[in-house]
Short mmCIF file of C-alpha atoms (C1' of nucleotides) in Angstrom, two decimals:
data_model
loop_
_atom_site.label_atom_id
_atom_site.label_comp_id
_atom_site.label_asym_id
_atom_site.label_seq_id
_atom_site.Cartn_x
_atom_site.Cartn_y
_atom_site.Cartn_z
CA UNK A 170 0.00 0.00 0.00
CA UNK A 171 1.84 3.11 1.16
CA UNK A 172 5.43 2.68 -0.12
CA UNK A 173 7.37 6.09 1.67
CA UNK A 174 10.11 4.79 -0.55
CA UNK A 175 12.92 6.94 1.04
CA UNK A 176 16.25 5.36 -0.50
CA UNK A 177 16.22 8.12 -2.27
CA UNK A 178 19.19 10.18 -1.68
CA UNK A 179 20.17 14.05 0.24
CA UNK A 180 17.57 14.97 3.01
CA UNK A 181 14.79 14.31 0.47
CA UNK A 182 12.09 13.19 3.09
CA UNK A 183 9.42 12.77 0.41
CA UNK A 184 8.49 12.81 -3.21
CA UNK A 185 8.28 15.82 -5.02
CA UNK A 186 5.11 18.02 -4.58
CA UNK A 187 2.88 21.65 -5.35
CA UNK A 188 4.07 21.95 -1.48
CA UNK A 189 7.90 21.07 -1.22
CA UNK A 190 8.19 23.18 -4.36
CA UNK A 191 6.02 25.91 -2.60
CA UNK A 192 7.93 25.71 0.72
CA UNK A 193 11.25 25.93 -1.50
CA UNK A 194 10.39 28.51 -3.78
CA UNK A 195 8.94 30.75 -1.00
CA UNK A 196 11.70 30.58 0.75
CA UNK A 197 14.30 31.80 -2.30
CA UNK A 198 11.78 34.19 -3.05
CA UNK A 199 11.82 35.75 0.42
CA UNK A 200 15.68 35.98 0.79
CA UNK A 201 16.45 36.69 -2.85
CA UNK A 202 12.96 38.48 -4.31
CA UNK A 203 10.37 36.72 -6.71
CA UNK A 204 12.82 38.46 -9.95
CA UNK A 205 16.08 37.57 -8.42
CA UNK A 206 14.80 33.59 -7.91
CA UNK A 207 14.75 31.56 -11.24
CA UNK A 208 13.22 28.18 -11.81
CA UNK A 209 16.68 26.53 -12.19
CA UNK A 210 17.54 27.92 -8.24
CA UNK A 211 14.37 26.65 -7.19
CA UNK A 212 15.01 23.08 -8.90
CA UNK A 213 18.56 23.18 -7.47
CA UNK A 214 17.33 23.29 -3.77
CA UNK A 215 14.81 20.27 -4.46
CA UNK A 216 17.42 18.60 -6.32
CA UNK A 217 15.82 18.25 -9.13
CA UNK A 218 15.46 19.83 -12.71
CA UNK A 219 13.55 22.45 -14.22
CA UNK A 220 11.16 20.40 -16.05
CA UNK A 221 10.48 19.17 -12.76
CA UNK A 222 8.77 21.60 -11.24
CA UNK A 223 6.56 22.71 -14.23
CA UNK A 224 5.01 19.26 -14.24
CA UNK A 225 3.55 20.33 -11.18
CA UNK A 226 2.81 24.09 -11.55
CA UNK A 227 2.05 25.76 -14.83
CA UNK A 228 4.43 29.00 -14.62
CA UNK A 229 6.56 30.30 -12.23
CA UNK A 230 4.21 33.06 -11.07
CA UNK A 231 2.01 29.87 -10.40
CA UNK A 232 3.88 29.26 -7.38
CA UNK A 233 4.29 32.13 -6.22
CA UNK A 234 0.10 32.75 -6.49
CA UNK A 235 -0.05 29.11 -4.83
CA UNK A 236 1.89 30.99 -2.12
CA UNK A 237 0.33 33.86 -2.28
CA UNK A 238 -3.35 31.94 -1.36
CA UNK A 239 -1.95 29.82 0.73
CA UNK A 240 -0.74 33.04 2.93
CA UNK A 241 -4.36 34.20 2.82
CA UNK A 242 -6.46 31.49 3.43
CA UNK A 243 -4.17 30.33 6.71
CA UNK A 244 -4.96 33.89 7.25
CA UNK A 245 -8.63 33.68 7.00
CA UNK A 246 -8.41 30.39 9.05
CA UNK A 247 -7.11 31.86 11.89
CA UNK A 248 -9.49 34.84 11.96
CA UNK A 249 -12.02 32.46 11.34
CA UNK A 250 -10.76 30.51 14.33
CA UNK A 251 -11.32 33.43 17.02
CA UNK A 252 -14.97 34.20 16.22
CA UNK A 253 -15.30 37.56 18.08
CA UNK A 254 -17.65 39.68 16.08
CA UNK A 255 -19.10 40.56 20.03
CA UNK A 256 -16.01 42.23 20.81
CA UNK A 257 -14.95 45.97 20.62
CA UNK A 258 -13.43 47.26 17.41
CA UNK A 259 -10.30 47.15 19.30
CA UNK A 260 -10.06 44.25 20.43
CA UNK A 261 -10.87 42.73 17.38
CA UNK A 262 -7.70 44.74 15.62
CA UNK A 263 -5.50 43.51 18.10
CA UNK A 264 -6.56 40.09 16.63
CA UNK A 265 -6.24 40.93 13.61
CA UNK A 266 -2.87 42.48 13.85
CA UNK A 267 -1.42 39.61 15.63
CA UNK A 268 -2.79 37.16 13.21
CA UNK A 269 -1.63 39.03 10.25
CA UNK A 270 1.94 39.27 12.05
CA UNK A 271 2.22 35.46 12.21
CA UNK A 272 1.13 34.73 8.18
CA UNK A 273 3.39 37.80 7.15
CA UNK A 274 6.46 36.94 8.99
CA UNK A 275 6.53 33.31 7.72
CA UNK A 276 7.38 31.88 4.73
CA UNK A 277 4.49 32.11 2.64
CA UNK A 278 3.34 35.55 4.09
CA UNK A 279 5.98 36.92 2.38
CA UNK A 280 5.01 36.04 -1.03
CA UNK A 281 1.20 37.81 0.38
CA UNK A 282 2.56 41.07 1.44
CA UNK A 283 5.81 41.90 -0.75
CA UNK A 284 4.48 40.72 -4.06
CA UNK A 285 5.09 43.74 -6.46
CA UNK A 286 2.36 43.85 -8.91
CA UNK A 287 4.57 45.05 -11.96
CA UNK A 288 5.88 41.14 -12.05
CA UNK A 289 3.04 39.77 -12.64
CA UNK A 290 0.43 38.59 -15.60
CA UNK A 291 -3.06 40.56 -15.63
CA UNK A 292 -4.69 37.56 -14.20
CA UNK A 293 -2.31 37.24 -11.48
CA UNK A 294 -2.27 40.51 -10.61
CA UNK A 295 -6.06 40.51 -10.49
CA UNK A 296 -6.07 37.61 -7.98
CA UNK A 297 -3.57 39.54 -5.82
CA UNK A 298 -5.06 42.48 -5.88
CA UNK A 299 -8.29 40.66 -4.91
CA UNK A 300 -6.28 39.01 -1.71
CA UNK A 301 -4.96 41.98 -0.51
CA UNK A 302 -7.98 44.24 -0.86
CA UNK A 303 -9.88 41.52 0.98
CA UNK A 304 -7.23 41.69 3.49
CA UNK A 305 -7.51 45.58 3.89
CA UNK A 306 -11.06 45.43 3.90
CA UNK A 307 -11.26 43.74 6.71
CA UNK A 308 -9.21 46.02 8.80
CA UNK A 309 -11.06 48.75 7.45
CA UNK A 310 -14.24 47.31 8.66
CA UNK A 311 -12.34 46.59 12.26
CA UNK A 312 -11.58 50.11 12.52
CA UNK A 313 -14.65 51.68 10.98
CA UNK A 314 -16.99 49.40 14.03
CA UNK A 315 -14.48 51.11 17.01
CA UNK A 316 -15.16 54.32 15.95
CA UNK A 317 -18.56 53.22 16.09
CA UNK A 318 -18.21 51.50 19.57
CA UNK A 319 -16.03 54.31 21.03
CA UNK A 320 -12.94 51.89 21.23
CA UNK A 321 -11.09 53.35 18.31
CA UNK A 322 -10.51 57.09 18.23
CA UNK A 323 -8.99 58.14 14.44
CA UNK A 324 -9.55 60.00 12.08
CA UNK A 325 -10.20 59.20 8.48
CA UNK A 326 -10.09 54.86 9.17
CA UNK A 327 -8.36 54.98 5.47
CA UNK A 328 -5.33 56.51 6.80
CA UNK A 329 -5.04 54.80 9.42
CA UNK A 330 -5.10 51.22 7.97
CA UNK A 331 -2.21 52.84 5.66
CA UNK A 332 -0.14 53.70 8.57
CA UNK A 333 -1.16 50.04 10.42
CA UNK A 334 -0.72 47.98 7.29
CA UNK A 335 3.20 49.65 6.75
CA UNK A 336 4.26 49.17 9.82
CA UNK A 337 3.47 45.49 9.35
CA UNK A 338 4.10 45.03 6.13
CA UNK A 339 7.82 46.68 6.37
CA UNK A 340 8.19 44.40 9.62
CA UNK A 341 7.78 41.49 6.95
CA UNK A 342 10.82 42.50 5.00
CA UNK A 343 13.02 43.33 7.77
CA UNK A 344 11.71 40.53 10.58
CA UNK A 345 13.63 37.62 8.53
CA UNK A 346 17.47 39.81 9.14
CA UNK A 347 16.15 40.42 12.79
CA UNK A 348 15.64 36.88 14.19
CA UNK A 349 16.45 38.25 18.15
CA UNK A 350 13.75 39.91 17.64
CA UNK A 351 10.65 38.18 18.08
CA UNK A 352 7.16 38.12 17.05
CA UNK A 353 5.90 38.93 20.28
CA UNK A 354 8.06 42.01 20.60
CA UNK A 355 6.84 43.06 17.45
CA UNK A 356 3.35 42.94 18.49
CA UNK A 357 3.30 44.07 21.32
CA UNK A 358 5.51 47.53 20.87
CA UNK A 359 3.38 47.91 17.25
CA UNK A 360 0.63 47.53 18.71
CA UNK A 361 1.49 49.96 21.95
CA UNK A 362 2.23 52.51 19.42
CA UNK A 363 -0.80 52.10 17.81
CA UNK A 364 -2.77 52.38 20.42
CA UNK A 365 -0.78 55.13 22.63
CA UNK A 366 1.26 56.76 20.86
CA UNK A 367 4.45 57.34 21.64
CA UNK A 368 4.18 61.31 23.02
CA UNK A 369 5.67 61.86 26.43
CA UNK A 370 3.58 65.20 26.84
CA UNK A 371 0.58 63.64 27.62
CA UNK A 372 0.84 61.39 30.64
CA UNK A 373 -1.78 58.82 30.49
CA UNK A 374 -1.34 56.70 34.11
CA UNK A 375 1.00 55.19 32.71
CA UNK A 376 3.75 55.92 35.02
CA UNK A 377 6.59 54.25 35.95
CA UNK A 378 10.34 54.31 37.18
CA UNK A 379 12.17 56.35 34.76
CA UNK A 380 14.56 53.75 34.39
CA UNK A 381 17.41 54.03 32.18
CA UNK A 382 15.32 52.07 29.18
CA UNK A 383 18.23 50.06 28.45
CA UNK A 384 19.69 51.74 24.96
CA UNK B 263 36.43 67.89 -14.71
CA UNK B 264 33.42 67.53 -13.10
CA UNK B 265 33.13 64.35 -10.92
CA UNK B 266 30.19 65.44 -8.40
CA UNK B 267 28.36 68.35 -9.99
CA UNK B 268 25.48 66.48 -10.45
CA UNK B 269 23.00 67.81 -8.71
CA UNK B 270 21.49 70.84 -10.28
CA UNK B 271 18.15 69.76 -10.92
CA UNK B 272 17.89 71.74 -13.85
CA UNK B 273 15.30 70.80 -16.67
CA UNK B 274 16.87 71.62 -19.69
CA UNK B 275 14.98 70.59 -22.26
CA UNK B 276 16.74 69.47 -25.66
CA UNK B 277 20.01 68.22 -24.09
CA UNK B 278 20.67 65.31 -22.63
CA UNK B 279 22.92 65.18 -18.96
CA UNK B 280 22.69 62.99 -16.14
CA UNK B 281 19.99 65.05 -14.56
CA UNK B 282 17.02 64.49 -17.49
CA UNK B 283 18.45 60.85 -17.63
CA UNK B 284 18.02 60.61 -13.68
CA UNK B 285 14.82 62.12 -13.69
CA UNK B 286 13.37 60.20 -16.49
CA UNK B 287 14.90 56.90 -15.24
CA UNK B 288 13.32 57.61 -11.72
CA UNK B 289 10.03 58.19 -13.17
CA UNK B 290 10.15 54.78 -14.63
CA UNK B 291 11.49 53.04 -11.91
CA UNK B 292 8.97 54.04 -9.45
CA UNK B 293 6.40 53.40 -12.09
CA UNK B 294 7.64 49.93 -12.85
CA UNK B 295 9.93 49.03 -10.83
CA UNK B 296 13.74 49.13 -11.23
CA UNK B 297 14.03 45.58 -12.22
CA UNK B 298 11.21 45.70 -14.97
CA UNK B 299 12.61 49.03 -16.23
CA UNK B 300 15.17 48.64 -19.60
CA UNK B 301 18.21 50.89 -20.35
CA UNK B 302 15.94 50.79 -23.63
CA UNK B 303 12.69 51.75 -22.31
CA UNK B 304 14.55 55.00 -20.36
CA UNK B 305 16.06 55.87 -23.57
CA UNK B 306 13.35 55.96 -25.68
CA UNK B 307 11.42 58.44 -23.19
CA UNK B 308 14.48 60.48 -23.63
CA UNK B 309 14.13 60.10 -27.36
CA UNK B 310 17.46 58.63 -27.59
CA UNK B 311 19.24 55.53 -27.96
CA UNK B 312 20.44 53.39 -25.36
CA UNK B 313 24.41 54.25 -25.90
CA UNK B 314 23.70 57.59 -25.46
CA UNK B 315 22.81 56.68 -21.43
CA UNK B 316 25.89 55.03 -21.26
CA UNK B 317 28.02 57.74 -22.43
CA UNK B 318 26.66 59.51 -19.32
CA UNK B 319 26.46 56.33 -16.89
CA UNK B 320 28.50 53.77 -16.48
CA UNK B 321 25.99 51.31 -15.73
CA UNK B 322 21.87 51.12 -15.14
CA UNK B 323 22.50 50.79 -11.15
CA UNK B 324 25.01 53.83 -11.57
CA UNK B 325 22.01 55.74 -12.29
CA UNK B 326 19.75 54.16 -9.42
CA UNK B 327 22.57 54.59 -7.26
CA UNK B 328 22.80 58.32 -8.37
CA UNK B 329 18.96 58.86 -7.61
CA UNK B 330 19.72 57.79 -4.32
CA UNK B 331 22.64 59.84 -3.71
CA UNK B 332 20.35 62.87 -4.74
CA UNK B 333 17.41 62.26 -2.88
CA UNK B 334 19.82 61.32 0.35
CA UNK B 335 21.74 64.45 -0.40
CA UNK B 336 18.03 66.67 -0.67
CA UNK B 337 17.47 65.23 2.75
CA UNK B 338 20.35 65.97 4.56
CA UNK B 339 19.78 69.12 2.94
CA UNK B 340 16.64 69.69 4.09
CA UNK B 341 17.82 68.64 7.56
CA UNK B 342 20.62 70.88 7.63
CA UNK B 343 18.43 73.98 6.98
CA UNK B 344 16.61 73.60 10.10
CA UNK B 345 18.70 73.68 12.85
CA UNK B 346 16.31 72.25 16.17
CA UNK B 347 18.97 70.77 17.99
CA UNK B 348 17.49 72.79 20.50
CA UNK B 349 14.55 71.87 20.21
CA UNK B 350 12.51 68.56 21.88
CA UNK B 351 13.04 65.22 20.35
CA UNK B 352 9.09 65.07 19.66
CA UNK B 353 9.64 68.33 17.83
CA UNK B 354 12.84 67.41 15.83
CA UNK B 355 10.62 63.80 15.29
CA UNK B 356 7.85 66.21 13.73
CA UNK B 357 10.45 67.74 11.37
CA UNK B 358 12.19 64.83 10.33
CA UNK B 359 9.23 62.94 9.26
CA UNK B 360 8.39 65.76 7.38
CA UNK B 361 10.86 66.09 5.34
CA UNK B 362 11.54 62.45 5.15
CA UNK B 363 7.83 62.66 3.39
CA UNK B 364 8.59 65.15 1.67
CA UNK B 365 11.76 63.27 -0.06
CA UNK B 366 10.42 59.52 -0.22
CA UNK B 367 7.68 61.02 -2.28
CA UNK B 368 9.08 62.23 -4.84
CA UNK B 369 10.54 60.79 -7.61
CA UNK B 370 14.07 60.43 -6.27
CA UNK B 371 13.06 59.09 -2.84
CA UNK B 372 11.66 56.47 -3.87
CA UNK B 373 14.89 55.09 -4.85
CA UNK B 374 16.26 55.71 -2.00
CA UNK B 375 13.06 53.77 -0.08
CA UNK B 376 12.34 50.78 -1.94
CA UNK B 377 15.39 49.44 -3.65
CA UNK B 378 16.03 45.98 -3.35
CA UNK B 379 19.21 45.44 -1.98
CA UNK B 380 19.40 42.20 -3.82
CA UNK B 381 19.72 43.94 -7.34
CA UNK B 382 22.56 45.94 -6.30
CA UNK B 383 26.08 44.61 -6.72
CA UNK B 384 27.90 44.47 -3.53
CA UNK B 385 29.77 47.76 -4.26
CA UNK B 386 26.33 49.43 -4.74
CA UNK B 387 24.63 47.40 -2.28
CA UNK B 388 27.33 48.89 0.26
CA UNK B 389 26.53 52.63 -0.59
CA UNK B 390 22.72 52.02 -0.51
CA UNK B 391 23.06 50.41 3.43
CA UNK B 392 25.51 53.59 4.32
CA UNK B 393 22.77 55.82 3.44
CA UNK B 394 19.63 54.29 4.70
CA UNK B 395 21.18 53.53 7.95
CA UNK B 396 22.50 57.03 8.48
CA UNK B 397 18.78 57.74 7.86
CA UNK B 398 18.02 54.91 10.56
CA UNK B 399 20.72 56.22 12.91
CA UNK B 400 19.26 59.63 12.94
CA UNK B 401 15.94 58.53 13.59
CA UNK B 402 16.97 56.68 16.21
CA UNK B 403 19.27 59.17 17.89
CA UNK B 404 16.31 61.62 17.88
CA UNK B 405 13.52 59.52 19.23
CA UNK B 406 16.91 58.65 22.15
CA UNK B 407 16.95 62.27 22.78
CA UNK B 408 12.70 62.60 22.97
CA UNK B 409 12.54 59.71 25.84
CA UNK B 410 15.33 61.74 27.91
CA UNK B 411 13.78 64.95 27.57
CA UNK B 412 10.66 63.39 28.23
CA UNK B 413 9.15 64.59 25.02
CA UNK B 414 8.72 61.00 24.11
CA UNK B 415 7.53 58.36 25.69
CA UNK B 416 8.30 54.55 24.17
CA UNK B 417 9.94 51.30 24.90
CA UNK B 418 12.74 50.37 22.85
CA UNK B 419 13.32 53.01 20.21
CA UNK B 420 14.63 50.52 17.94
CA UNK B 421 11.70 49.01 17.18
CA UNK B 422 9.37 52.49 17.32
CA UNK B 423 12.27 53.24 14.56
CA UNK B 424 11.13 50.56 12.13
CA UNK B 425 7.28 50.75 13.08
CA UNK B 426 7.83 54.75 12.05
CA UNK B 427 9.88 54.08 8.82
CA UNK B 428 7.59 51.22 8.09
CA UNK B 429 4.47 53.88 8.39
CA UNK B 430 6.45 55.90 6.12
CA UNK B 431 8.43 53.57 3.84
CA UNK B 432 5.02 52.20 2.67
CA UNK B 433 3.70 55.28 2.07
CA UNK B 434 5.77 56.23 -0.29
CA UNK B 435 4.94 52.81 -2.20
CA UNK B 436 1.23 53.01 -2.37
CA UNK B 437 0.88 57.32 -2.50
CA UNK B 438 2.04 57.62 -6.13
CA UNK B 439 -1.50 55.87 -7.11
CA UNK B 440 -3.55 57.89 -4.55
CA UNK B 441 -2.92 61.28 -5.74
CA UNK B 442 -6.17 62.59 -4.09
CA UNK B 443 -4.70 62.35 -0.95
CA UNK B 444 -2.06 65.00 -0.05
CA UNK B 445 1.22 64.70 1.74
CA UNK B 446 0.15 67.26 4.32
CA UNK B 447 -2.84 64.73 4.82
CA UNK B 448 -0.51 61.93 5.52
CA UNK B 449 1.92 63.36 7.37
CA UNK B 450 -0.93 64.95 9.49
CA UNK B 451 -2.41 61.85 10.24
CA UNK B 452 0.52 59.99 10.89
CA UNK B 453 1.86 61.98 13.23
CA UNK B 454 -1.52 61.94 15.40
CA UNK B 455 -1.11 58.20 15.08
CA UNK B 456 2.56 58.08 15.83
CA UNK B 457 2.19 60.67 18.88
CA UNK B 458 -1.41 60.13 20.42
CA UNK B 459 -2.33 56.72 19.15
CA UNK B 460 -5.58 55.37 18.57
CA UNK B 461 -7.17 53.88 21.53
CA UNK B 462 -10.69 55.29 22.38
CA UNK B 463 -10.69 54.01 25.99
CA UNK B 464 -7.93 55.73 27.54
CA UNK B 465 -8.14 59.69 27.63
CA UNK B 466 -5.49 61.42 27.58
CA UNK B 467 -5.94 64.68 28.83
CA UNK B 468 -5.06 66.65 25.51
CA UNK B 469 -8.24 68.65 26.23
CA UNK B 470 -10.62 66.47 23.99
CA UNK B 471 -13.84 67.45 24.46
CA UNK B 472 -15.40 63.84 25.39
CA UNK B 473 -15.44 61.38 21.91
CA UNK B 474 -17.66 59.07 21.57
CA UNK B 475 -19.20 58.70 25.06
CA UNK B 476 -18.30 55.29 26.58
CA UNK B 477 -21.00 52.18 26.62
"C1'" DA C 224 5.66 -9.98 -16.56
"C1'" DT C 225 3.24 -6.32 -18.98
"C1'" DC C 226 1.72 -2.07 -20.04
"C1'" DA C 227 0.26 2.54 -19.44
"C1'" DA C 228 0.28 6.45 -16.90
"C1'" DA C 229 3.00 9.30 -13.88
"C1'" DA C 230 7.23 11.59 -12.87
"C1'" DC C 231 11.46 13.26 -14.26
"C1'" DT C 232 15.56 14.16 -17.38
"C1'" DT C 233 18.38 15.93 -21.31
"C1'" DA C 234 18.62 19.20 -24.57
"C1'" DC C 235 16.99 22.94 -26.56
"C1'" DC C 236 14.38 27.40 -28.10
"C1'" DG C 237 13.23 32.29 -28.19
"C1'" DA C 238 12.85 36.50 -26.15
"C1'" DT C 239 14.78 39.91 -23.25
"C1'" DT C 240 18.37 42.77 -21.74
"C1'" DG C 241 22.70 44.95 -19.90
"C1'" DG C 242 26.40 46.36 -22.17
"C1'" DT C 243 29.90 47.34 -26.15
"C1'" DA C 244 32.38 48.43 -30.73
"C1'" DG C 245 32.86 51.44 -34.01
"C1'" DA C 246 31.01 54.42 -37.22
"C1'" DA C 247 28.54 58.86 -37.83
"C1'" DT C 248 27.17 63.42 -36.47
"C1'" DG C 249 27.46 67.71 -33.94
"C1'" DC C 250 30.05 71.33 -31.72
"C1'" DT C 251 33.94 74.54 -30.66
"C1'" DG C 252 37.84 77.08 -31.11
"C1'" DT C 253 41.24 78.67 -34.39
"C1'" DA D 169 37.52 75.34 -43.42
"C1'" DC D 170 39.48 72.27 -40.54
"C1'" DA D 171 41.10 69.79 -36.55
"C1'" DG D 172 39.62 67.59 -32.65
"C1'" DC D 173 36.80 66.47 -29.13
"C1'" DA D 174 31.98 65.51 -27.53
"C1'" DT D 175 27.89 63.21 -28.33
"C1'" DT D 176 24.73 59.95 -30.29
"C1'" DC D 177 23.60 56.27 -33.54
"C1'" DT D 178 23.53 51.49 -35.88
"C1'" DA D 179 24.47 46.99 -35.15
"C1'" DC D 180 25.66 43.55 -32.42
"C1'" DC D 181 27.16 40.26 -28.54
"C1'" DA D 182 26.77 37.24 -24.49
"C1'" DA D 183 24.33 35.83 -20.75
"C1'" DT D 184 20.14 34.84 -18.47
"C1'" DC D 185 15.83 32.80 -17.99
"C1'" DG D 186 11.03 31.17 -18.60
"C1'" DG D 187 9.30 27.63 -20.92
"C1'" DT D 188 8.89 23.33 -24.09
"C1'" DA D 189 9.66 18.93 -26.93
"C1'" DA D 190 10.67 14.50 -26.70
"C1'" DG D 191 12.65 10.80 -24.69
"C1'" DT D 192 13.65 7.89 -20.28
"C1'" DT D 193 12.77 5.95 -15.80
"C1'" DT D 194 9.64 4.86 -12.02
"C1'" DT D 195 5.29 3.34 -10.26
"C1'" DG D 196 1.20 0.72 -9.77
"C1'" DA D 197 -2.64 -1.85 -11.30
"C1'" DT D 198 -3.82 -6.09 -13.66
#
DNA sequence: ATCAAAACTTACCGATTGGTAGAATGCTGT
DNA sequence: ACAGCATTCTACCAATCGGTAAGTTTTGAT
């Protein structure tokens, strides 16, 4: 029946498939860029040749779209996981934000968030565009209910979900060079900014020892 | 003669110099990307041939790398001719996002923002990290001086740092298509983000009239 | 064992593109 | 007019890369 057959040789731990060539490719495209990876470097790092990988995916900007929905649909799985339509506009962003932190910052979430449209075909880019406006949607809706409920005090929500969405977005393309730092940092100082500010005018009770913060 | 007398920004129309070549190579890379931009296509919306670019560049990345040189140059420039080392570190913050704006958005800066380190060849790729972390450094050395003045209030400034130039960075990706919506907008709204945050439940006492009454 | 489909390889194509050689044209001072 | 340099053009090369044709090996059902 199931025949793993692993004499085959290197760290191969499996046959060839859309998701070994997906996990490699992502992860060339994320160190090198989607232009700077070609087919032959992802073959390489399977092991295999070029024909290879187009028996399983029809282009190269197939994988990276394969990626790309991957990203998004973990994505809407884990927002899908945490039902909390009941809670405060705030709440739900912080949610949202930490969700979207852990697809971006891994390997597929890459291909989601640093895709430049220029590279690709007018049917990919219309998929990708479709992702990532459902994607900002979403927050725009989050923010647009705490102004609503009083938890959210902004101005124009469009602006805002700029400023939110670069600060995570650029934390994608740096995160992978910063590996001491960790997601949980991340989040948490993003999202105290977001939420506080960083002015030292206006004391909210949030005092404490003046401590030499450690430079 | 002249090694580094390129930066009079002069228009002259009808003869070709490193500035119109800059200016019209800028244009397309921001438009398209520097990797999806030909020597070819930048001639031809010279009017010219492609030889004729290389009699006044060595190389395509000479010219990206000269865009950036210009557009770090306007900054420091812009820096220079306000003096506020007296001032706060929230204050100098104010100024320096400004004009960081005010650079990254225009044609020039957005060279200096978004290229890909992986294009450039390690010579280049040098240059572009000495600039964009003197950027980073003085970023960070002013938000330093805000949290001992007191004039800002934050955790690790590192990380503020990149959730700033991430707010920032992205901006000047996505503002080219949203023309409708002015830097002064941006950097307006930003900055309320950035200093005040967006949290509806606590109230900081900056005199707001009561938002939003709480549930 | 047999055979057909699946999976993969070798060898190649065609288009793009950064860059160059060398000829042609323009410009400037004398 | 002419020398001589500056500038731009025509024509081309070499390398890269996405993708394909056609053949070869592996797999699995019968």
């Amino acid at each position: 029946m199931d025949k793993k057959t692993a004499q085959r040789s290197k760290h191969v731990r499996g046959t060839l498939n859309t998701s070994r060539i997906m996990e490699a490719a992502s992860e060339l495209f994320y160190l090198n860029g989607y232009q700077n990876t070609s087919m032959d470097d992802v073959a390489a790092s399977l092991s295999v040749t070029k024909p290879a990988l187009y028996y399983h995916f029809k282009s190269k900007e197939a994988i990276l779209l394969a990626c790309v929905q991957d990203a998004f649909d973990r994505f809407q799985g884990l927002m899908q996981a945490q039902a909390l339509s009941a809670a405060s506009g705030r709440d739900r962003l912080c949610v949202f934000l930490k969700n979207y932190l852990v697809i971006t910052t891994g390997n597929f979430g890459i291909s989601l968030v640093l895709s430049e449209p220029h590279v690709l075909s007018p049917e990919g880019r219309k998929l990708y565009v479709r992702y990532r406006n459902s994607i900002n949607r979403q927050l725009m809706q989050i923010l647009t209910q705490g102004i609503s409920d009083g938890s959210v005090r902004t101005g124009d929500p469009t602006l805002t979900s700029y400023a939110i969405f670069g600060m995570f977005n650029w934390a994608a393309k740096w995160s992978p060079d910063k590996p001491e730092i960790s997601n949980d940092e991340i989040f948490e100082h993003f999202m105290s900014v977001i939420l506080s500010g960083i002015d030292g005018d206006t004391r909210p009770e949030q005092e404490g020892p003046k401590s030499g913060a450690a430079p």
